[in-house]
Amino acid sequence: MEKITITASKTYDVLTGSGLLPRAGAYIRQALGEKVRKICVVTDSNVAPLYSDALISSLEESGFVAVKFVFAAGEASKNLRTLSDLLEFLAQRQLTRSDALVALGGGVTGDLTGFAAASYLRGIPFVQVPTTLLAAVDSSVGGKTGVNLEAGKNLAGAFWQPSLVLFDTDTMATLSQDLLLDGAAEAIKAGAIADKELLSYIREKPDLKDPAVITHLSGRAIEIKRRVVQEDERDTGARQLLNFGHTLGHAIEKCSGLSVSHGHAVAIGMVIESRAALQFGWSREDCAAPLSEILKKFGFPLDCPYSASQLTQAALSDKKRQGDRLTLVIPVAQGDCQLKELPVSRLEEFIKAGLS
């Protein structure tokens, strides 16, 4: 088992390893303390039949009273309606301020559960138990929680740090190749912004399903995120580097009606933004070509079916926009990204450069 300790508005551990889920109750008890009696496990309709019984059994063995809230799987459920249903469920089950939530699943589950934890009774503890590589390396760490609005992704939310992140790598065995790729995209992003050696490691590995590869990728990506979150928990400076590929990635997701998954959209977004940065003279070297090589090797489709105009309109609601300016993450070299402000009036020009 590997442990990374994160210190932000609270200090908590990220535990990674094989066979952690059957022992989850003991780790959660240690993290939450003896006062917590009742836990609501929040999960989706895909993950519930796979792992919820094992988690609940472990929680009960550690002295918790466990209840379960299951919602329909998919990004379409990450909305205010599902959040309201969850909050009503917690109230009906009489959870108190001394109780807690556990998010069992992917990024949608973690974001939704964290926002509910931040909102219910003005804040109760929660634990992240990611079951996708994407959630493990990205959304489960750092305390960003929220739901989508019709206008765009993650426009309602709160910063609310978990009390523990527990990543059992055995859960990767049930992931499809597409879901593995979603997580790999975020690990590649971590390398692109801060770790050229991680990019070289990924380039050399033929199989993402190798447990050793998963452990190394997740460990390095989490460590990179740890450093950034501890420097800028509230996302006002350096933490925005973690958004490489996300401005256009979120726009692609919106244009597709969420039919393009987050990791696949971010992969396309990183390539477009890298090409555009080179065309605008902001990069010291061509970062798009080696990045595309890595992504294509693992089977990412990188063609964008949307026009610069469509993507611009979708990106205008990006939460990183401030007035008439938008902060973009620009790769100046492999493993080195910087923040660059762009007037909204030039966004379509920038995107056109990346699509060409």
Short mmCIF file of C-alpha atoms in Angstrom, two decimals:
data_model
loop_
_atom_site.label_atom_id
_atom_site.label_comp_id
_atom_site.label_asym_id
_atom_site.label_seq_id
_atom_site.Cartn_x
_atom_site.Cartn_y
_atom_site.Cartn_z
CA MET A 1 0.00 0.00 0.00
CA GLU A 2 1.21 3.52 -0.83
CA LYS A 3 0.21 6.60 1.16
CA ILE A 4 0.31 10.25 0.10
CA THR A 5 -0.63 12.85 2.71
CA ILE A 6 -2.33 16.04 1.52
CA THR A 7 -2.44 19.16 3.67
CA ALA A 8 -4.92 21.83 2.62
CA SER A 9 -7.75 23.23 4.76
CA LYS A 10 -7.56 19.79 6.36
CA THR A 11 -4.98 17.01 6.29
CA TYR A 12 -5.90 13.61 4.89
CA ASP A 13 -4.32 10.53 3.36
CA VAL A 14 -4.64 9.03 -0.09
CA LEU A 15 -4.18 5.25 0.19
CA THR A 16 -3.46 3.24 -2.97
CA GLY A 17 -3.03 -0.52 -3.27
CA SER A 18 -4.53 -3.93 -3.90
CA GLY A 19 -7.11 -5.46 -1.57
CA LEU A 20 -8.06 -2.26 0.26
CA LEU A 21 -11.84 -2.42 -0.25
CA PRO A 22 -12.50 -5.40 2.07
CA ARG A 23 -10.60 -3.50 4.79
CA ALA A 24 -12.16 -0.13 4.01
CA GLY A 25 -14.18 0.02 7.21
CA ALA A 26 -11.09 -0.05 9.41
CA TYR A 27 -9.34 2.68 7.39
CA ILE A 28 -12.48 4.83 7.38
CA ARG A 29 -12.94 4.35 11.14
CA GLN A 30 -9.37 5.46 11.72
CA ALA A 31 -9.86 8.54 9.53
CA LEU A 32 -13.26 9.59 10.92
CA GLY A 33 -12.86 8.64 14.58
CA GLU A 34 -15.16 6.87 17.01
CA LYS A 35 -17.90 9.53 17.10
CA VAL A 36 -19.15 8.77 13.58
CA ARG A 37 -21.90 6.14 13.80
CA LYS A 38 -23.92 6.28 10.57
CA ILE A 39 -22.58 6.36 7.02
CA CYS A 40 -24.43 6.80 3.76
CA VAL A 41 -22.71 5.07 0.85
CA VAL A 42 -23.45 6.97 -2.36
CA THR A 43 -22.97 5.02 -5.57
CA ASP A 44 -24.40 4.61 -9.05
CA SER A 45 -26.35 1.83 -10.74
CA ASN A 46 -23.23 0.40 -12.42
CA VAL A 47 -20.96 0.29 -9.38
CA ALA A 48 -23.54 -0.70 -6.75
CA PRO A 49 -23.84 -4.39 -7.81
CA LEU A 50 -20.06 -4.71 -8.09
CA TYR A 51 -18.70 -3.26 -4.87
CA SER A 52 -21.35 -1.81 -2.55
CA ASP A 53 -22.04 -5.05 -0.63
CA ALA A 54 -18.35 -5.56 0.14
CA LEU A 55 -17.97 -1.96 1.28
CA ILE A 56 -21.08 -1.99 3.45
CA SER A 57 -20.05 -5.30 5.07
CA SER A 58 -16.67 -3.81 5.90
CA LEU A 59 -18.28 -0.68 7.34
CA GLU A 60 -20.65 -2.71 9.51
CA GLU A 61 -17.78 -4.87 10.76
CA SER A 62 -16.13 -1.64 11.94
CA GLY A 63 -19.20 -0.60 13.91
CA PHE A 64 -20.91 1.74 11.45
CA VAL A 65 -24.60 1.75 10.60
CA ALA A 66 -24.63 1.90 6.81
CA VAL A 67 -27.34 3.03 4.40
CA LYS A 68 -27.07 3.22 0.61
CA PHE A 69 -28.18 5.78 -1.98
CA VAL A 70 -28.05 4.62 -5.62
CA PHE A 71 -28.58 6.91 -8.60
CA ALA A 72 -28.66 6.29 -12.35
CA ALA A 73 -25.14 5.97 -13.75
CA GLY A 74 -23.83 8.64 -16.11
CA GLU A 75 -22.83 12.28 -16.39
CA ALA A 76 -26.49 13.19 -17.02
CA SER A 77 -27.21 12.45 -13.33
CA LYS A 78 -24.68 15.01 -12.11
CA ASN A 79 -27.28 17.72 -11.62
CA LEU A 80 -29.28 19.63 -9.03
CA ARG A 81 -32.15 17.16 -9.19
CA THR A 82 -29.97 14.21 -8.12
CA LEU A 83 -28.33 16.40 -5.48
CA SER A 84 -31.76 17.30 -4.10
CA ASP A 85 -32.80 13.65 -4.03
CA LEU A 86 -29.64 12.77 -2.12
CA LEU A 87 -30.09 15.56 0.43
CA GLU A 88 -33.70 14.52 1.02
CA PHE A 89 -32.53 10.90 1.46
CA LEU A 90 -30.01 11.98 4.11
CA ALA A 91 -32.63 13.94 5.99
CA GLN A 92 -35.13 11.08 5.85
CA ARG A 93 -32.49 8.67 7.19
CA GLN A 94 -31.76 11.20 9.96
CA LEU A 95 -28.04 11.59 9.38
CA THR A 96 -26.57 14.11 11.82
CA ARG A 97 -23.51 16.34 11.85
CA SER A 98 -21.54 13.54 13.47
CA ASP A 99 -22.29 11.19 10.56
CA ALA A 100 -20.60 10.94 7.16
CA LEU A 101 -20.88 10.08 3.47
CA VAL A 102 -18.77 7.71 1.39
CA ALA A 103 -18.52 8.18 -2.38
CA LEU A 104 -18.12 4.79 -4.07
CA GLY A 105 -17.58 5.13 -7.81
CA GLY A 106 -16.23 7.45 -10.45
CA GLY A 107 -15.94 11.19 -10.77
CA VAL A 108 -19.67 11.86 -11.03
CA THR A 109 -20.26 10.03 -7.75
CA GLY A 110 -17.39 11.76 -6.00
CA ASP A 111 -18.34 15.25 -7.16
CA LEU A 112 -22.00 14.77 -6.27
CA THR A 113 -21.27 13.22 -2.87
CA GLY A 114 -18.73 15.86 -1.95
CA PHE A 115 -21.16 18.67 -2.79
CA ALA A 116 -23.87 16.97 -0.74
CA ALA A 117 -21.44 16.62 2.18
CA ALA A 118 -20.53 20.30 1.94
CA SER A 119 -24.21 21.31 1.83
CA TYR A 120 -25.99 18.94 4.23
CA LEU A 121 -26.32 20.51 7.69
CA ARG A 122 -23.76 23.08 6.43
CA GLY A 123 -21.08 20.43 6.17
CA ILE A 124 -20.39 16.85 7.25
CA PRO A 125 -17.35 14.61 6.58
CA PHE A 126 -17.02 12.43 3.52
CA VAL A 127 -14.66 9.79 2.16
CA GLN A 128 -13.72 9.11 -1.46
CA VAL A 129 -13.52 5.48 -2.64
CA PRO A 130 -12.81 5.86 -6.38
CA THR A 131 -13.44 2.88 -8.64
CA THR A 132 -12.23 4.41 -11.90
CA LEU A 133 -8.71 5.49 -12.83
CA LEU A 134 -10.04 8.93 -13.77
CA ALA A 135 -11.53 9.49 -10.32
CA ALA A 136 -8.46 8.08 -8.59
CA VAL A 137 -5.94 10.36 -10.29
CA ASP A 138 -8.08 13.47 -10.54
CA SER A 139 -11.51 14.19 -9.09
CA SER A 140 -11.19 12.28 -5.79
CA VAL A 141 -8.20 14.38 -4.74
CA GLY A 142 -8.18 18.09 -4.02
CA GLY A 143 -11.63 18.92 -2.67
CA LYS A 144 -13.41 20.23 -5.77
CA THR A 145 -17.04 19.14 -5.65
CA GLY A 146 -20.09 20.09 -7.67
CA VAL A 147 -22.75 19.40 -10.23
CA ASN A 148 -23.50 20.56 -13.76
CA LEU A 149 -26.01 23.17 -14.81
CA GLU A 150 -27.66 23.32 -18.23
CA ALA A 151 -25.30 26.19 -19.04
CA GLY A 152 -22.15 24.16 -18.42
CA LYS A 153 -20.08 21.74 -16.36
CA ASN A 154 -19.40 22.14 -12.65
CA LEU A 155 -21.01 25.58 -12.41
CA ALA A 156 -22.46 24.82 -8.96
CA GLY A 157 -20.23 23.41 -6.26
CA ALA A 158 -17.99 23.93 -3.26
CA PHE A 159 -14.45 23.31 -2.08
CA TRP A 160 -14.83 20.51 0.47
CA GLN A 161 -11.88 18.26 1.25
CA PRO A 162 -12.45 14.55 1.96
CA SER A 163 -11.32 12.92 5.19
CA LEU A 164 -9.72 10.01 3.29
CA VAL A 165 -9.22 8.76 -0.25
CA LEU A 166 -9.08 4.97 -0.59
CA PHE A 167 -8.13 3.63 -4.02
CA ASP A 168 -8.23 -0.16 -4.36
CA THR A 169 -6.44 -0.90 -7.63
CA ASP A 170 -8.30 -4.22 -7.89
CA THR A 171 -11.37 -2.29 -9.02
CA MET A 172 -9.57 -1.50 -12.28
CA ALA A 173 -10.17 -5.10 -13.40
CA THR A 174 -13.83 -4.34 -14.17
CA LEU A 175 -13.16 -1.19 -16.20
CA SER A 176 -13.67 -1.06 -19.95
CA GLN A 177 -10.83 0.13 -22.17
CA ASP A 178 -12.62 3.44 -22.70
CA LEU A 179 -12.87 4.06 -18.96
CA LEU A 180 -9.20 3.23 -18.52
CA LEU A 181 -8.40 5.71 -21.28
CA ASP A 182 -10.39 8.41 -19.47
CA GLY A 183 -8.08 8.02 -16.49
CA ALA A 184 -4.97 7.75 -18.63
CA ALA A 185 -5.83 11.11 -20.21
CA GLU A 186 -5.66 12.81 -16.82
CA ALA A 187 -2.39 11.03 -15.97
CA ILE A 188 -0.94 12.16 -19.31
CA LYS A 189 -2.16 15.68 -18.49
CA ALA A 190 -0.28 15.55 -15.19
CA GLY A 191 2.89 14.64 -17.05
CA ALA A 192 2.32 17.36 -19.62
CA ILE A 193 2.06 20.10 -17.01
CA ALA A 194 4.79 19.06 -14.59
CA ASP A 195 6.61 15.78 -15.26
CA LYS A 196 8.35 15.06 -18.56
CA GLU A 197 9.63 11.76 -17.14
CA LEU A 198 6.05 10.58 -16.61
CA LEU A 199 5.35 11.22 -20.30
CA SER A 200 8.41 9.12 -21.20
CA TYR A 201 7.20 6.34 -18.89
CA ILE A 202 3.75 6.31 -20.48
CA ARG A 203 5.25 6.35 -23.98
CA GLU A 204 7.16 3.13 -23.19
CA LYS A 205 4.26 1.17 -21.69
CA PRO A 206 2.16 -0.99 -24.03
CA ASP A 207 -0.58 -2.04 -21.61
CA LEU A 208 -2.60 0.25 -19.37
CA LYS A 209 -4.19 -2.72 -17.58
CA ASP A 210 -0.90 -3.79 -16.00
CA PRO A 211 -1.43 -3.25 -12.22
CA ALA A 212 2.13 -1.97 -11.86
CA VAL A 213 1.48 0.65 -14.56
CA ILE A 214 -1.78 1.71 -12.91
CA THR A 215 -0.09 2.04 -9.53
CA HIS A 216 2.77 4.11 -10.95
CA LEU A 217 0.51 6.35 -13.05
CA SER A 218 -1.89 7.03 -10.22
CA GLY A 219 0.90 7.61 -7.70
CA ARG A 220 2.73 10.15 -9.86
CA ALA A 221 -0.46 11.94 -10.94
CA ILE A 222 -1.70 12.19 -7.34
CA GLU A 223 1.69 13.47 -6.16
CA ILE A 224 1.65 16.18 -8.83
CA LYS A 225 -1.87 17.17 -7.84
CA ARG A 226 -0.89 17.13 -4.14
CA ARG A 227 1.85 19.70 -4.75
CA VAL A 228 -0.45 21.98 -6.74
CA VAL A 229 -3.42 21.73 -4.33
CA GLN A 230 -1.25 22.49 -1.31
CA GLU A 231 0.05 25.59 -3.06
CA ASP A 232 -3.34 26.82 -4.27
CA GLU A 233 -6.33 25.05 -2.72
CA ARG A 234 -8.92 27.56 -3.95
CA ASP A 235 -7.92 27.48 -7.61
CA THR A 236 -6.91 31.12 -7.93
CA GLY A 237 -3.39 30.58 -9.26
CA ALA A 238 -1.15 27.56 -9.82
CA ARG A 239 -3.97 25.03 -9.42
CA GLN A 240 -5.42 26.25 -12.69
CA LEU A 241 -2.55 24.39 -14.39
CA LEU A 242 -4.53 21.21 -13.73
CA ASN A 243 -7.08 22.52 -16.25
CA PHE A 244 -4.83 21.83 -19.25
CA GLY A 245 -7.13 20.61 -22.02
CA HIS A 246 -10.21 21.23 -19.93
CA THR A 247 -11.49 24.50 -21.37
CA LEU A 248 -11.95 22.93 -24.79
CA GLY A 249 -12.57 19.49 -23.29
CA HIS A 250 -15.60 20.78 -21.42
CA ALA A 251 -16.74 22.56 -24.58
CA ILE A 252 -16.52 19.30 -26.53
CA GLU A 253 -18.50 17.49 -23.83
CA LYS A 254 -21.19 20.16 -23.98
CA CYS A 255 -21.37 20.18 -27.79
CA SER A 256 -21.68 16.38 -27.79
CA GLY A 257 -24.52 16.37 -25.28
CA LEU A 258 -22.13 14.49 -22.95
CA SER A 259 -21.78 11.60 -25.42
CA VAL A 260 -18.01 12.25 -25.51
CA SER A 261 -16.60 11.25 -22.12
CA HIS A 262 -14.52 13.59 -19.99
CA GLY A 263 -11.14 11.94 -20.52
CA HIS A 264 -11.60 11.57 -24.26
CA ALA A 265 -12.70 15.21 -24.53
CA VAL A 266 -9.72 16.40 -22.49
CA ALA A 267 -7.38 14.41 -24.75
CA ILE A 268 -8.71 16.25 -27.79
CA GLY A 269 -8.65 19.54 -25.88
CA MET A 270 -4.98 19.13 -24.95
CA VAL A 271 -4.00 18.58 -28.58
CA ILE A 272 -6.02 21.55 -29.85
CA GLU A 273 -4.63 23.85 -27.17
CA SER A 274 -1.07 22.65 -27.84
CA ARG A 275 -1.37 23.30 -31.58
CA ALA A 276 -2.87 26.71 -31.00
CA ALA A 277 -0.18 27.68 -28.49
CA LEU A 278 2.51 26.87 -31.06
CA GLN A 279 0.70 28.87 -33.76
CA PHE A 280 0.39 31.84 -31.39
CA GLY A 281 4.12 31.69 -30.62
CA TRP A 282 3.61 30.86 -26.97
CA SER A 283 5.46 27.49 -26.99
CA ARG A 284 9.21 26.98 -27.12
CA GLU A 285 8.73 23.65 -28.91
CA ASP A 286 6.06 21.59 -30.64
CA CYS A 287 4.23 19.88 -27.78
CA ALA A 288 1.27 18.75 -29.88
CA ALA A 289 3.12 16.14 -31.98
CA PRO A 290 4.62 14.06 -29.12
CA LEU A 291 1.39 14.40 -27.14
CA SER A 292 -0.65 13.17 -30.12
CA GLU A 293 1.77 10.27 -30.56
CA ILE A 294 1.19 9.07 -27.00
CA LEU A 295 -2.59 9.50 -27.18
CA LYS A 296 -2.90 7.76 -30.56
CA LYS A 297 -0.78 4.87 -29.30
CA PHE A 298 -3.45 4.03 -26.74
CA GLY A 299 -6.30 4.48 -29.20
CA PHE A 300 -7.64 7.95 -28.39
CA PRO A 301 -9.71 9.38 -31.26
CA LEU A 302 -8.34 12.90 -31.69
CA ASP A 303 -10.48 14.29 -34.51
CA CYS A 304 -12.78 17.05 -33.30
CA PRO A 305 -16.21 17.01 -35.00
CA TYR A 306 -17.09 20.56 -33.92
CA SER A 307 -16.25 23.92 -35.48
CA ALA A 308 -14.32 26.72 -33.83
CA SER A 309 -17.56 28.69 -33.62
CA GLN A 310 -19.40 25.87 -31.85
CA LEU A 311 -16.57 25.31 -29.39
CA THR A 312 -16.25 29.03 -28.70
CA GLN A 313 -19.91 29.37 -27.81
CA ALA A 314 -19.71 26.34 -25.52
CA ALA A 315 -16.51 27.60 -23.86
CA LEU A 316 -17.93 31.03 -23.02
CA SER A 317 -19.65 29.56 -19.97
CA ASP A 318 -16.39 28.05 -18.68
CA LYS A 319 -16.01 28.73 -14.95
CA LYS A 320 -12.42 29.91 -15.50
CA ARG A 321 -13.70 32.93 -17.41
CA GLN A 322 -13.35 36.26 -15.62
CA GLY A 323 -15.27 39.02 -17.37
CA ASP A 324 -13.96 39.41 -20.89
CA ARG A 325 -10.87 37.25 -20.33
CA LEU A 326 -10.25 33.53 -20.10
CA THR A 327 -7.29 31.83 -18.45
CA LEU A 328 -5.78 29.09 -20.63
CA VAL A 329 -3.12 26.52 -19.78
CA ILE A 330 -0.36 26.72 -22.37
CA PRO A 331 2.33 24.04 -22.87
CA VAL A 332 5.58 25.92 -23.41
CA ALA A 333 7.60 22.67 -23.46
CA GLN A 334 6.99 19.01 -22.68
CA GLY A 335 6.35 18.76 -18.95
CA ASP A 336 6.10 22.53 -18.55
CA CYS A 337 2.86 24.50 -18.76
CA GLN A 338 2.08 28.12 -17.93
CA LEU A 339 -1.09 30.18 -17.50
CA LYS A 340 -1.97 32.67 -20.19
CA GLU A 341 -4.85 35.12 -20.25
CA LEU A 342 -6.70 35.42 -23.54
CA PRO A 343 -9.35 38.02 -24.38
CA VAL A 344 -12.65 36.29 -25.08
CA SER A 345 -12.75 38.18 -28.38
CA ARG A 346 -9.73 36.13 -29.56
CA LEU A 347 -10.95 32.72 -28.36
CA GLU A 348 -12.38 31.63 -31.71
CA GLU A 349 -9.15 32.66 -33.45
CA PHE A 350 -7.19 30.58 -30.92
CA ILE A 351 -9.41 27.53 -31.43
CA LYS A 352 -9.20 27.83 -35.23
CA ALA A 353 -5.41 27.76 -34.95
CA GLY A 354 -5.64 24.54 -32.93
CA LEU A 355 -8.04 22.86 -35.34
CA SER A 356 -5.94 23.61 -38.41
#
